[in-house]
PDB file of C-alpha atoms in Angstrom:
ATOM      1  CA  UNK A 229     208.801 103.934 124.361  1.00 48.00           C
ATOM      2  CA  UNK A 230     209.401 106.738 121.314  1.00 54.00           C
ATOM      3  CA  UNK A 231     206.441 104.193 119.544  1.00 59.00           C
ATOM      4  CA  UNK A 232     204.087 104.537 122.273  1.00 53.00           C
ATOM      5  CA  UNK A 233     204.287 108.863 122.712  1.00 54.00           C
ATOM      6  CA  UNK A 234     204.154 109.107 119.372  1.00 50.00           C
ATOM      7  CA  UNK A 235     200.815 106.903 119.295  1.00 47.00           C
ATOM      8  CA  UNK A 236     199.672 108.743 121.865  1.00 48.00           C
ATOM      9  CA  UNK A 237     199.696 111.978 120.677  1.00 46.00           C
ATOM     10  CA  UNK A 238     198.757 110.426 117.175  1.00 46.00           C
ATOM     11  CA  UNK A 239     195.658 109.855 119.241  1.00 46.00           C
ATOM     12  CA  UNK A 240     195.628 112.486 121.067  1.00 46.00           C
ATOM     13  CA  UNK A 241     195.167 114.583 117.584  1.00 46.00           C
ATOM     14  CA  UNK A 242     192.511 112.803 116.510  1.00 47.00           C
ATOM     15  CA  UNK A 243     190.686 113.197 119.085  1.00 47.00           C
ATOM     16  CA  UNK A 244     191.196 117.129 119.701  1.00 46.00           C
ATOM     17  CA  UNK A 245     189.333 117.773 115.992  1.00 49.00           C
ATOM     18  CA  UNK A 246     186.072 118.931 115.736  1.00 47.00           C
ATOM     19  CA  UNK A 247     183.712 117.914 113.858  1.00 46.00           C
ATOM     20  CA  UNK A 248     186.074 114.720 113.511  1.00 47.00           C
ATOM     21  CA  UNK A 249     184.865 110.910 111.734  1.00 48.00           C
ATOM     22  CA  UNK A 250     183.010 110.480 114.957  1.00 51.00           C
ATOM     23  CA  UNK A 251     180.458 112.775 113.167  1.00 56.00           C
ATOM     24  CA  UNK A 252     180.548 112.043 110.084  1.00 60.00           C
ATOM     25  CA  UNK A 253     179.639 108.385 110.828  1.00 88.00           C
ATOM     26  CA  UNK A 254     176.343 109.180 112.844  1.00 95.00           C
ATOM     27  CA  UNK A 255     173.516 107.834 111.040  1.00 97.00           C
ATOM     28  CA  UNK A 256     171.018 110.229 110.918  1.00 98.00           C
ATOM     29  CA  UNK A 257     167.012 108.653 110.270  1.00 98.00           C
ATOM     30  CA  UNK A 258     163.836 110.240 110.968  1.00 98.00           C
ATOM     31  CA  UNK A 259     160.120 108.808 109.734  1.00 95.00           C
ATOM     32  CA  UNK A 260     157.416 110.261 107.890  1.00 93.00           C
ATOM     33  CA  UNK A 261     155.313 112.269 110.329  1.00 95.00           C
ATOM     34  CA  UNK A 262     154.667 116.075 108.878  1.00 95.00           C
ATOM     35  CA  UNK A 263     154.910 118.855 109.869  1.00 96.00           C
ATOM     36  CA  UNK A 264     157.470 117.523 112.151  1.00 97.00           C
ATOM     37  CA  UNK A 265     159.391 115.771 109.153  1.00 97.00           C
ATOM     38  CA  UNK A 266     158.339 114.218 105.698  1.00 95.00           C
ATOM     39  CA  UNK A 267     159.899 113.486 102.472  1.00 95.00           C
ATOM     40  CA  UNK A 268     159.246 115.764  99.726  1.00 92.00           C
ATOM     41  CA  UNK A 269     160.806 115.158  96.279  1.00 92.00           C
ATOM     42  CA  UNK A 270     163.436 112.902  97.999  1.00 92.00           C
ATOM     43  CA  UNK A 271     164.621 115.322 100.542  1.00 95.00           C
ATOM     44  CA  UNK A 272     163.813 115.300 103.902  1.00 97.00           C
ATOM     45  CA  UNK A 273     161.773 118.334 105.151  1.00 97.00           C
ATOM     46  CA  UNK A 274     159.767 119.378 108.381  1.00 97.00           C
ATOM     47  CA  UNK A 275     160.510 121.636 111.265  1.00 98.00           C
ATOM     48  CA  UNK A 276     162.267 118.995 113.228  1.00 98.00           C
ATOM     49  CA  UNK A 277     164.427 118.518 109.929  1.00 98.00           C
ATOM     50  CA  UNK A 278     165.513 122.386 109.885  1.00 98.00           C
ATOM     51  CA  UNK A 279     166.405 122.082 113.681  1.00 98.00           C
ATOM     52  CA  UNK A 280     168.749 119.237 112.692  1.00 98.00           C
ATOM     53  CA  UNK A 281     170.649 120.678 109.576  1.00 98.00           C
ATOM     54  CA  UNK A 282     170.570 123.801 112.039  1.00 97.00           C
ATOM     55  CA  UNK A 283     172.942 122.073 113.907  1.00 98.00           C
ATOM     56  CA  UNK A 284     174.736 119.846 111.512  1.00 97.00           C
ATOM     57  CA  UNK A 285     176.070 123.609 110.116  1.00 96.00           C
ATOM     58  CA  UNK A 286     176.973 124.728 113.713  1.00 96.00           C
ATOM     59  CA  UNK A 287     179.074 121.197 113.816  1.00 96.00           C
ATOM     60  CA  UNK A 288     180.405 121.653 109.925  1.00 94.00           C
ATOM     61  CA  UNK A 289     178.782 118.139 109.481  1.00 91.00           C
ATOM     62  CA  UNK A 290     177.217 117.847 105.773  1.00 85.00           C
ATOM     63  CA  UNK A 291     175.361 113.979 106.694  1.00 88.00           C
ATOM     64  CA  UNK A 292     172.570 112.914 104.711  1.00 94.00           C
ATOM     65  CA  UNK A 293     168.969 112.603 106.898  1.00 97.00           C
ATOM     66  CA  UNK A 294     167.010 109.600 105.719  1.00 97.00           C
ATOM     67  CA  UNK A 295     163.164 109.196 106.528  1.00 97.00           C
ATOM     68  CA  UNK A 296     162.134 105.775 106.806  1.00 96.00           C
ATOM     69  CA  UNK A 297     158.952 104.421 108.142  1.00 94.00           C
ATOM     70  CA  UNK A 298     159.432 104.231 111.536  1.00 94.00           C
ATOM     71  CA  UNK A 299     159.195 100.710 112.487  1.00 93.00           C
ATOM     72  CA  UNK A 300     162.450 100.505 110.803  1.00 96.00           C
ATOM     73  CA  UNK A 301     163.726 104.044 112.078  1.00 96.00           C
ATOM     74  CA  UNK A 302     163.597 102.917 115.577  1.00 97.00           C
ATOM     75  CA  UNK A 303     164.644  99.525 115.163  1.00 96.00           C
ATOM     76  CA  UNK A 304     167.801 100.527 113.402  1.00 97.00           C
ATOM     77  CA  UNK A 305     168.466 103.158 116.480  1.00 97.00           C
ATOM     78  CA  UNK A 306     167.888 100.500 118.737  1.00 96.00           C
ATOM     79  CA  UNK A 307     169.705  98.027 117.749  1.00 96.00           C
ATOM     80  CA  UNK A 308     173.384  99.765 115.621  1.00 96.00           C
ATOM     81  CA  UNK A 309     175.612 102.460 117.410  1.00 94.00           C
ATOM     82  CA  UNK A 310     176.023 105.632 116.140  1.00 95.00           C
ATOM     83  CA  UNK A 311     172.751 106.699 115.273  1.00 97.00           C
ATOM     84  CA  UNK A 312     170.608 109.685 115.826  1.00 98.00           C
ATOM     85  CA  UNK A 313     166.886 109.097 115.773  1.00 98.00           C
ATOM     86  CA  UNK A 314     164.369 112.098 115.268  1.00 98.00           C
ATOM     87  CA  UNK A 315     161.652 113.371 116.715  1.00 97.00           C
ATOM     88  CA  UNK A 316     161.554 110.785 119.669  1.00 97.00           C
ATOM     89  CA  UNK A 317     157.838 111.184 121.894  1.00 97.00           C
ATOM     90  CA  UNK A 318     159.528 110.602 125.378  1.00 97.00           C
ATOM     91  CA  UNK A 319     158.405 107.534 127.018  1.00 96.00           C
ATOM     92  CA  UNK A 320     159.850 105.764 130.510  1.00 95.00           C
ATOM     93  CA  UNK A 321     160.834 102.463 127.931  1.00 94.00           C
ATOM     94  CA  UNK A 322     162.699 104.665 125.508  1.00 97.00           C
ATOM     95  CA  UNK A 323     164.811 106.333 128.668  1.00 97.00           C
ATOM     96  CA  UNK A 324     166.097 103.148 129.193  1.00 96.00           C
ATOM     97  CA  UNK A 325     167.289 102.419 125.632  1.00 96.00           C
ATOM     98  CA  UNK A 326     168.202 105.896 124.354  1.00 98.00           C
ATOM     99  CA  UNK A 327     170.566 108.870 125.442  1.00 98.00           C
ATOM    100  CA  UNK A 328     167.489 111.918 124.547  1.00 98.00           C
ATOM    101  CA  UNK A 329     168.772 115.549 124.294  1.00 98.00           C
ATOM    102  CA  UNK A 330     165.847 118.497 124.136  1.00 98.00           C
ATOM    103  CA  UNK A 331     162.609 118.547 123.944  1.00 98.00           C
ATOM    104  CA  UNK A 332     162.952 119.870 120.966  1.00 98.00           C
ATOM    105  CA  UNK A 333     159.085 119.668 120.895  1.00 98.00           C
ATOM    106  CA  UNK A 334     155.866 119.926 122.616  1.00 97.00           C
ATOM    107  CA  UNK A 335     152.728 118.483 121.879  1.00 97.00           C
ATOM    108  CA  UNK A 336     149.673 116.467 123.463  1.00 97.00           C
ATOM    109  CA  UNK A 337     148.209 112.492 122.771  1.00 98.00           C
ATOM    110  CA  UNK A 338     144.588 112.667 121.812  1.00 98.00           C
ATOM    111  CA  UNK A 339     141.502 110.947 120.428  1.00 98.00           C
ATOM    112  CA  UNK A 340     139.926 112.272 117.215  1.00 97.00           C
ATOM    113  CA  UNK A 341     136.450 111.233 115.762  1.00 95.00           C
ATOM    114  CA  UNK A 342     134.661 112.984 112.387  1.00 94.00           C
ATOM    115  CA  UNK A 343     133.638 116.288 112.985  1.00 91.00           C
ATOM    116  CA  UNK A 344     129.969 115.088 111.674  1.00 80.00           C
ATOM    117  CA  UNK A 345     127.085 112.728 112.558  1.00 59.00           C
ATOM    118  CA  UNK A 346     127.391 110.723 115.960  1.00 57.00           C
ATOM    119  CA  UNK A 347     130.672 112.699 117.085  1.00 55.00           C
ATOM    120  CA  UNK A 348     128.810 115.977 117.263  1.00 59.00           C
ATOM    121  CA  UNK A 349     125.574 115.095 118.314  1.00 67.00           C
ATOM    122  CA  UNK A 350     127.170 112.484 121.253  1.00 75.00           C
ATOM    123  CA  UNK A 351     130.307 112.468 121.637  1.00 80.00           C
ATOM    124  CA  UNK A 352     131.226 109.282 123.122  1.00 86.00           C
ATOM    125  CA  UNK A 353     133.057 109.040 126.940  1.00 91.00           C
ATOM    126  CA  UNK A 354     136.169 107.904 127.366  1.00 95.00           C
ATOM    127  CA  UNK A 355     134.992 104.655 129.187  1.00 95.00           C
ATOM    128  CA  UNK A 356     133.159 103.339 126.275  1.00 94.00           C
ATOM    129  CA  UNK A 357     135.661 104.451 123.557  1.00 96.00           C
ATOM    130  CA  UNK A 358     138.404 101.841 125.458  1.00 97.00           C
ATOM    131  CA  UNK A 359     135.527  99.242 125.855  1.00 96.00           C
ATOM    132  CA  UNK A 360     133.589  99.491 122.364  1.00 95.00           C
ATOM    133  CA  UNK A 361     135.428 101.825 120.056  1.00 96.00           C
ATOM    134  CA  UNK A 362     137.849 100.645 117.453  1.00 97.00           C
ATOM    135  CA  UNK A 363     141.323 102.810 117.540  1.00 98.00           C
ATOM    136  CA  UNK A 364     143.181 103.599 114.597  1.00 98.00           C
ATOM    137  CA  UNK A 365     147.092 104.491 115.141  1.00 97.00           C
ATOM    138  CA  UNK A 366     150.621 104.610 113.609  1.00 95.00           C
ATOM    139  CA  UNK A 367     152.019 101.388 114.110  1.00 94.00           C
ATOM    140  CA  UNK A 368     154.982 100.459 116.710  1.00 93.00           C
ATOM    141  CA  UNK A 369     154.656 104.466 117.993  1.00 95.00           C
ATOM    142  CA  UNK A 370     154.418 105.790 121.669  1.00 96.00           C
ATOM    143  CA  UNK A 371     150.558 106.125 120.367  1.00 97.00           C
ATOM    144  CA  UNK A 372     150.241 102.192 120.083  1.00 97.00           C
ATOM    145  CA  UNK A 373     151.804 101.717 123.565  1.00 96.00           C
ATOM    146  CA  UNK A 374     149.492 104.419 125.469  1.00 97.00           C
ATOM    147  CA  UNK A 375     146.439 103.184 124.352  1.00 98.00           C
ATOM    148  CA  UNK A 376     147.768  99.637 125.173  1.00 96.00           C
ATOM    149  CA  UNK A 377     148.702 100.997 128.625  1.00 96.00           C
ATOM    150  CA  UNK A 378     145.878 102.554 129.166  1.00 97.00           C
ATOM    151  CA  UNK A 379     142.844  99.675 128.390  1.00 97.00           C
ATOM    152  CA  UNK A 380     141.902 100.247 124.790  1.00 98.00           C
ATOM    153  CA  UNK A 381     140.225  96.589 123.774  1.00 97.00           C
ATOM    154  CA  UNK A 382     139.776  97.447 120.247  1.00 98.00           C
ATOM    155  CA  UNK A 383     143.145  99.037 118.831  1.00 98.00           C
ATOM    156  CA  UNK A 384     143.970  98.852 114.587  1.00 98.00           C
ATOM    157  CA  UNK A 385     147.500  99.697 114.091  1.00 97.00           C
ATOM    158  CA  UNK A 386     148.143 100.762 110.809  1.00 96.00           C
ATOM    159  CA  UNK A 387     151.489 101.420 108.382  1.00 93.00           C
ATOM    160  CA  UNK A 388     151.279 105.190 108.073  1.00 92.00           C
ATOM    161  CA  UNK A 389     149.027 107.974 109.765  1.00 93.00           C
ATOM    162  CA  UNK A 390     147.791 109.229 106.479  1.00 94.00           C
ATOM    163  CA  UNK A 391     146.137 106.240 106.114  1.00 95.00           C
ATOM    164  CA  UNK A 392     144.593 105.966 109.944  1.00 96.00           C
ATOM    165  CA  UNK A 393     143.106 109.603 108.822  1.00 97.00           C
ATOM    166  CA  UNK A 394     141.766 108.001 105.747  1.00 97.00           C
ATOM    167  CA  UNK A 395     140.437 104.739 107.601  1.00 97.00           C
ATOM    168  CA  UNK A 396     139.031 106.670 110.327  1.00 97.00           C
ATOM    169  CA  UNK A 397     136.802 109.361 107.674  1.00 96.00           C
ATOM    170  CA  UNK A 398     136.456 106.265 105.434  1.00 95.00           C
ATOM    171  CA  UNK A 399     134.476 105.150 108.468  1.00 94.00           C
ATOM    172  CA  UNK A 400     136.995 101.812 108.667  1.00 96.00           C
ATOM    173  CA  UNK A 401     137.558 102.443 111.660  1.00 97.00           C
ATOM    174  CA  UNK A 402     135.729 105.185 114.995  1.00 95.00           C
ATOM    175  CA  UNK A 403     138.290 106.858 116.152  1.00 97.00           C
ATOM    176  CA  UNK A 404     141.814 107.910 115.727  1.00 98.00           C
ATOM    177  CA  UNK A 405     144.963 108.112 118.079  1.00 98.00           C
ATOM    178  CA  UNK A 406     147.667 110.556 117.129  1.00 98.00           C
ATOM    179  CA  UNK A 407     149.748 113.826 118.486  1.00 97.00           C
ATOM    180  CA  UNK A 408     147.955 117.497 118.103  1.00 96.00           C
ATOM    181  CA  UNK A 409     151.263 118.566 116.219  1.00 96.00           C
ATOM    182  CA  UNK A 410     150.853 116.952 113.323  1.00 96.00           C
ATOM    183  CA  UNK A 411     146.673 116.152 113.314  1.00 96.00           C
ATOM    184  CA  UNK A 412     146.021 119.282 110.601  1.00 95.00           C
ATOM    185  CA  UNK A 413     148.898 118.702 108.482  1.00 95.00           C
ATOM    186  CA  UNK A 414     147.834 114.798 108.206  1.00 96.00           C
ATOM    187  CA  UNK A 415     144.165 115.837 107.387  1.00 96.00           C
ATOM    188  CA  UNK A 416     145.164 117.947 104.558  1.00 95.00           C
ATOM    189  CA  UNK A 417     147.556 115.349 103.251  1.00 94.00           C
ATOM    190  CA  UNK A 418     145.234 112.361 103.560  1.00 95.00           C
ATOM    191  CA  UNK A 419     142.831 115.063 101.502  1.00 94.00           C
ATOM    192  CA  UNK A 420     140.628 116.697 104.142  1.00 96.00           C
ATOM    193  CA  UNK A 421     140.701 119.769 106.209  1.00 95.00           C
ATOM    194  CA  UNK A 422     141.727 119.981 109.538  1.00 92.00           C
ATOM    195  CA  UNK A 423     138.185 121.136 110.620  1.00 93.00           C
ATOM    196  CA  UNK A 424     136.892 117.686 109.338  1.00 95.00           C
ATOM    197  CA  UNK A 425     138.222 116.405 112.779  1.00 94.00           C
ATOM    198  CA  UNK A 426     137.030 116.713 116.410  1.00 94.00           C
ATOM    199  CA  UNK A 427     138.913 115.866 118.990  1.00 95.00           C
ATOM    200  CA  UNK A 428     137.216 113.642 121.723  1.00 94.00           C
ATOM    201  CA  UNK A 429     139.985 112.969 124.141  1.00 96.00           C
ATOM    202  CA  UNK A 430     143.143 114.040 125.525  1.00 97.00           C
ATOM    203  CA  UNK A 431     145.072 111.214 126.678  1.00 98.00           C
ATOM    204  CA  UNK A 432     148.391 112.555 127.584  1.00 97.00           C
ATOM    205  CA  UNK A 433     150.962 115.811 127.266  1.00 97.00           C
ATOM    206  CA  UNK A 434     153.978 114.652 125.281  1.00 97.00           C
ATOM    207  CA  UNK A 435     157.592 115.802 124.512  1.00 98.00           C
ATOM    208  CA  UNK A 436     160.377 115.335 121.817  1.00 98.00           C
ATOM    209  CA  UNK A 437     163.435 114.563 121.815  1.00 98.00           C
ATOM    210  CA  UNK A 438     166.440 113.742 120.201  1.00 98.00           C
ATOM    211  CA  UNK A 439     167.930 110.016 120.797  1.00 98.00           C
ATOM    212  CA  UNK A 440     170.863 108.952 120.027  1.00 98.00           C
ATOM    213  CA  UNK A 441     171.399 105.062 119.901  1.00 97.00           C
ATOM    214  CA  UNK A 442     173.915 103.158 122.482  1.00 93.00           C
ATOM    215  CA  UNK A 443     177.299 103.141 122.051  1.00 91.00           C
ATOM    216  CA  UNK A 444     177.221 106.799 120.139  1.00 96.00           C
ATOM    217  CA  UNK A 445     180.361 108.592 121.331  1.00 94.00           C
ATOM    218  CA  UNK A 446     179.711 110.705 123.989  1.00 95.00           C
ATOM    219  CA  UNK A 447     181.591 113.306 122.317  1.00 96.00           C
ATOM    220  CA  UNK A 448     179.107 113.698 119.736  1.00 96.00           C
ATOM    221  CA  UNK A 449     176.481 113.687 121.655  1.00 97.00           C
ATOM    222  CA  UNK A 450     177.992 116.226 124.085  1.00 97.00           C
ATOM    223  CA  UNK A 451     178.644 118.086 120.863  1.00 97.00           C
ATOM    224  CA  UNK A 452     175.128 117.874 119.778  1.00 98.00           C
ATOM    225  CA  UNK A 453     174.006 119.093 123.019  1.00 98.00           C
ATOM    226  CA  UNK A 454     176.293 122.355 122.776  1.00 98.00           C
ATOM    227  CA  UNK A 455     174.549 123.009 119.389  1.00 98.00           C
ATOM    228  CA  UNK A 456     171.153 122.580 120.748  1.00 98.00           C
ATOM    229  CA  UNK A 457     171.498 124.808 123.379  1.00 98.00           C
ATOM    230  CA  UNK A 458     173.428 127.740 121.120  1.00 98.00           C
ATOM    231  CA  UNK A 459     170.372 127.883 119.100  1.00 98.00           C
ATOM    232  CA  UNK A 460     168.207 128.005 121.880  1.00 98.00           C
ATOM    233  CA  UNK A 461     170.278 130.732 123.421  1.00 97.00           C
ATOM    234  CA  UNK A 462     170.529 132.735 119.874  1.00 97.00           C
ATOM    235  CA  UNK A 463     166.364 133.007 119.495  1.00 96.00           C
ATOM    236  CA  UNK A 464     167.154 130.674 116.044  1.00 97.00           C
ATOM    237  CA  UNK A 465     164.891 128.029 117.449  1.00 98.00           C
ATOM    238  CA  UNK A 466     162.195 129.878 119.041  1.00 97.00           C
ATOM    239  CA  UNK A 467     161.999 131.614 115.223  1.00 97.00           C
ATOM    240  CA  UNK A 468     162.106 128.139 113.781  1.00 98.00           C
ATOM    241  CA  UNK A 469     159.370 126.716 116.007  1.00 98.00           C
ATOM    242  CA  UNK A 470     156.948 130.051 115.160  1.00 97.00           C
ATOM    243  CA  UNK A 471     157.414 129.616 111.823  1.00 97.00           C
ATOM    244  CA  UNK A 472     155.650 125.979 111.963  1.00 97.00           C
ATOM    245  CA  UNK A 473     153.911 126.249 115.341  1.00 96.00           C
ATOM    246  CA  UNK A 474     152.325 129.991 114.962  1.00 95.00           C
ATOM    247  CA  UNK A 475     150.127 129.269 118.353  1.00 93.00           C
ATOM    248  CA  UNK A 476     152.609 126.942 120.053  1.00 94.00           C
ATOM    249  CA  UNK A 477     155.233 127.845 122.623  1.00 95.00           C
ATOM    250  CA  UNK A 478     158.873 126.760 121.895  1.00 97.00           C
ATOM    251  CA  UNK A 479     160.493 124.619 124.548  1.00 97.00           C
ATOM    252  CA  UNK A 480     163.059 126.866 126.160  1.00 96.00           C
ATOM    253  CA  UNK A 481     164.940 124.293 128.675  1.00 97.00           C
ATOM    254  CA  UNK A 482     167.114 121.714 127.237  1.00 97.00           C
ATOM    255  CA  UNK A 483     167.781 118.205 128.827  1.00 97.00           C
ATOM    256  CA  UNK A 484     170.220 115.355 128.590  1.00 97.00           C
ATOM    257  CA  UNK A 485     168.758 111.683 129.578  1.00 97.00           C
ATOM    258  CA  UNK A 486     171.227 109.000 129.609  1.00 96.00           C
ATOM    259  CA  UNK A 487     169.910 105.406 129.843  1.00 94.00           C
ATOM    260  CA  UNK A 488     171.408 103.569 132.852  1.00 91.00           C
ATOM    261  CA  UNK A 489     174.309 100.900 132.135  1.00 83.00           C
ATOM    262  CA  UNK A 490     173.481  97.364 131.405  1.00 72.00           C
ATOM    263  CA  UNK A 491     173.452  96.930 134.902  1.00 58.00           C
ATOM    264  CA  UNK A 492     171.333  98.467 137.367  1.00 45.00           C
ATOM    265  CA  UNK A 493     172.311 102.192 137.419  1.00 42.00           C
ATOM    266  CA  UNK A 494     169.478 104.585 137.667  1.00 44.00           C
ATOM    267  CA  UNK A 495     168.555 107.334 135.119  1.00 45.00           C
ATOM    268  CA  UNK A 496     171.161 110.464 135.196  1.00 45.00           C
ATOM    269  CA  UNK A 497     170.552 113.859 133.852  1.00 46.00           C
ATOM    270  CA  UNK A 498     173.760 114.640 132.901  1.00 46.00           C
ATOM    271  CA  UNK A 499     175.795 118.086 131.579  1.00 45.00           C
ATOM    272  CA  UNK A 500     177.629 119.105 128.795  1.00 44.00           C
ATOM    273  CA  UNK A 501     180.861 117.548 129.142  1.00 45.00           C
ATOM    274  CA  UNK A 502     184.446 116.696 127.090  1.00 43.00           C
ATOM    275  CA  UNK A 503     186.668 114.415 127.776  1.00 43.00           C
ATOM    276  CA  UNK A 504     190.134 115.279 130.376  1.00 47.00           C
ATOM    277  CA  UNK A 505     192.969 113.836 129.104  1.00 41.00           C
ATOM    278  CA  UNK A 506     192.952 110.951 131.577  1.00 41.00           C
ATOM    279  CA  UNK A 507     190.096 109.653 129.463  1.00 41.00           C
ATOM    280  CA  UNK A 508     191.617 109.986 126.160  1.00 37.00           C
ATOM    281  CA  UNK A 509     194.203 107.391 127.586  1.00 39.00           C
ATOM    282  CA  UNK A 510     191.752 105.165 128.014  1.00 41.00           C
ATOM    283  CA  UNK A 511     192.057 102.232 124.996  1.00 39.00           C
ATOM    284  CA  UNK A 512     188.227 100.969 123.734  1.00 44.00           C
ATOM    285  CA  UNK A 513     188.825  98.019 121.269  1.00 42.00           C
ATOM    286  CA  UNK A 514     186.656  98.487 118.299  1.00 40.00           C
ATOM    287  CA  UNK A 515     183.582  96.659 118.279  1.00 41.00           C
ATOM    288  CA  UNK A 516     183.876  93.370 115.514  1.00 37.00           C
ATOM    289  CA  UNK A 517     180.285  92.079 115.908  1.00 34.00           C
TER     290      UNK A 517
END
């Protein structure tokens, strides 16, 4: 019996630190989409990057963010535990797969054409863009999946958004999908000015988010959370989002989706919460896939 209490409040101990190993073993990725976040001589950068280590120093955490493309980014939050996946576009599909705290921003799904030639002289509807037009967008992003939703017949996915800018003033391609946050910053990247675009279409309003993969402690992600909404609360974030959105409104509400069990359980918006100690007694094997 003396083994098992002094187990228990072995645990117990553990459990009670912040800033424990549950955080330090979060796997942190986000994906090359400036201004939002990039890779600059091999550090990650971007105003959803400066929101993270933001937090990471309210949590004492010191983790390493990696940008990847984000193919891979997503697949690796989809399919290990205990990673973090930012900036997540917030999608009914991803709700199911994904616990998403924020928005952390907003933004808004459009078409873009050339700001030259045929695009100023007619622009084209929206009805003959889906039937004739070809599309240009990141590939495996929320973009893809709209204008797959929505009818487009003639959509090129392509490995980086850069070079949909460059296929799409190359003349490659007509048109080209992508999110009003980060249209200027990929113009001037992909070496033309943001004025060199026009945009044809809005398609639809979209939000950020954090998401955090399955089987990521709650703790953490409750933890997380708390951060989030401290720098909210402080102003910090509204300054951050001004200082890379001059003309753009910060988000000030803050959300928690969890995806429904494996089962059949419905969507839950759910509040900041710790454990009581009836949960701490509860033993979870580790996981030996």
């Amino acid at each position: 019996m003396s083994q098992l209490r002094y187990l228990f409040l072995f645990f117990l101990l553990l459990l009670s630190q912040p800033g424990s190993s549950h955080e330090s073993s979060l796997r942190i990725v986000t994906e090359q989409w400036p201004p939002m976040s990039f890779e600059k001589d091999g550090t990650a950068q971007g105003m959803a990057v400066e929101l993270t280590r933001l937090i990471q120093k309210n949590l004492a955490m010191h983790g390493e963010i990696e940008v990847l493309p984000w193919p891979r980014a997503y697949n690796t939050a989809l399919t290990q535990s205990n990673v973090l996946l930012f900036a997540m576009i917030r999608t009914p599909e991803r709700e199911k797969n994904f616990t998403l705290i924020g928005p952390i921003a907003y933004g808004e799904i459009a078409l873009y054409m050339p700001a030259n030639g045929r695009a100023l002289k007619n622009v084209p509807d929206l009805a003959n863009i889906k039937k004739s037009l070809t599309v240009a967008t990141y590939r495996g992003t929320a973009f893809q999946s709209l204008l797959k939703q929505q009818g487009f017949k003639k959509v090129v996915p392509v490995n980086s958004p850069e070079n949909a800018v460059r296929m799409l003033m190359s003349g490659r391609v007509d048109v080209l999908c992508d999110d009003d946050l980060a249209i200027a910053e990929l113009f001037r990247r992909a070496g033309y000015l943001p004025q060199d675009s026009i945009k044809v279409a809005s398609l639809k309003s979209s939000s950020l988010y954090y998401a955090f993969s399955r089987e990521t402690e709650p703790l953490v992600i409750s933890n997380w959370q708390s951060a989030l909404a401290e720098i909210k609360h402080t102003g910090d974030f509204e300054r951050l989002y001004k200082k890379w959105f001059p003309h753009l409104t910060a988000p000030k509400e803050l959300h928690r989706l969890t995806p429904p069990s494996r089962g059949s359980f419905r969507l839950l918006e759910m509040p900041v919460k710790r454990p009581q100690v009836a949960e701490l007694l509860i033993f979870r094997p580790p996981d030996l896939k």
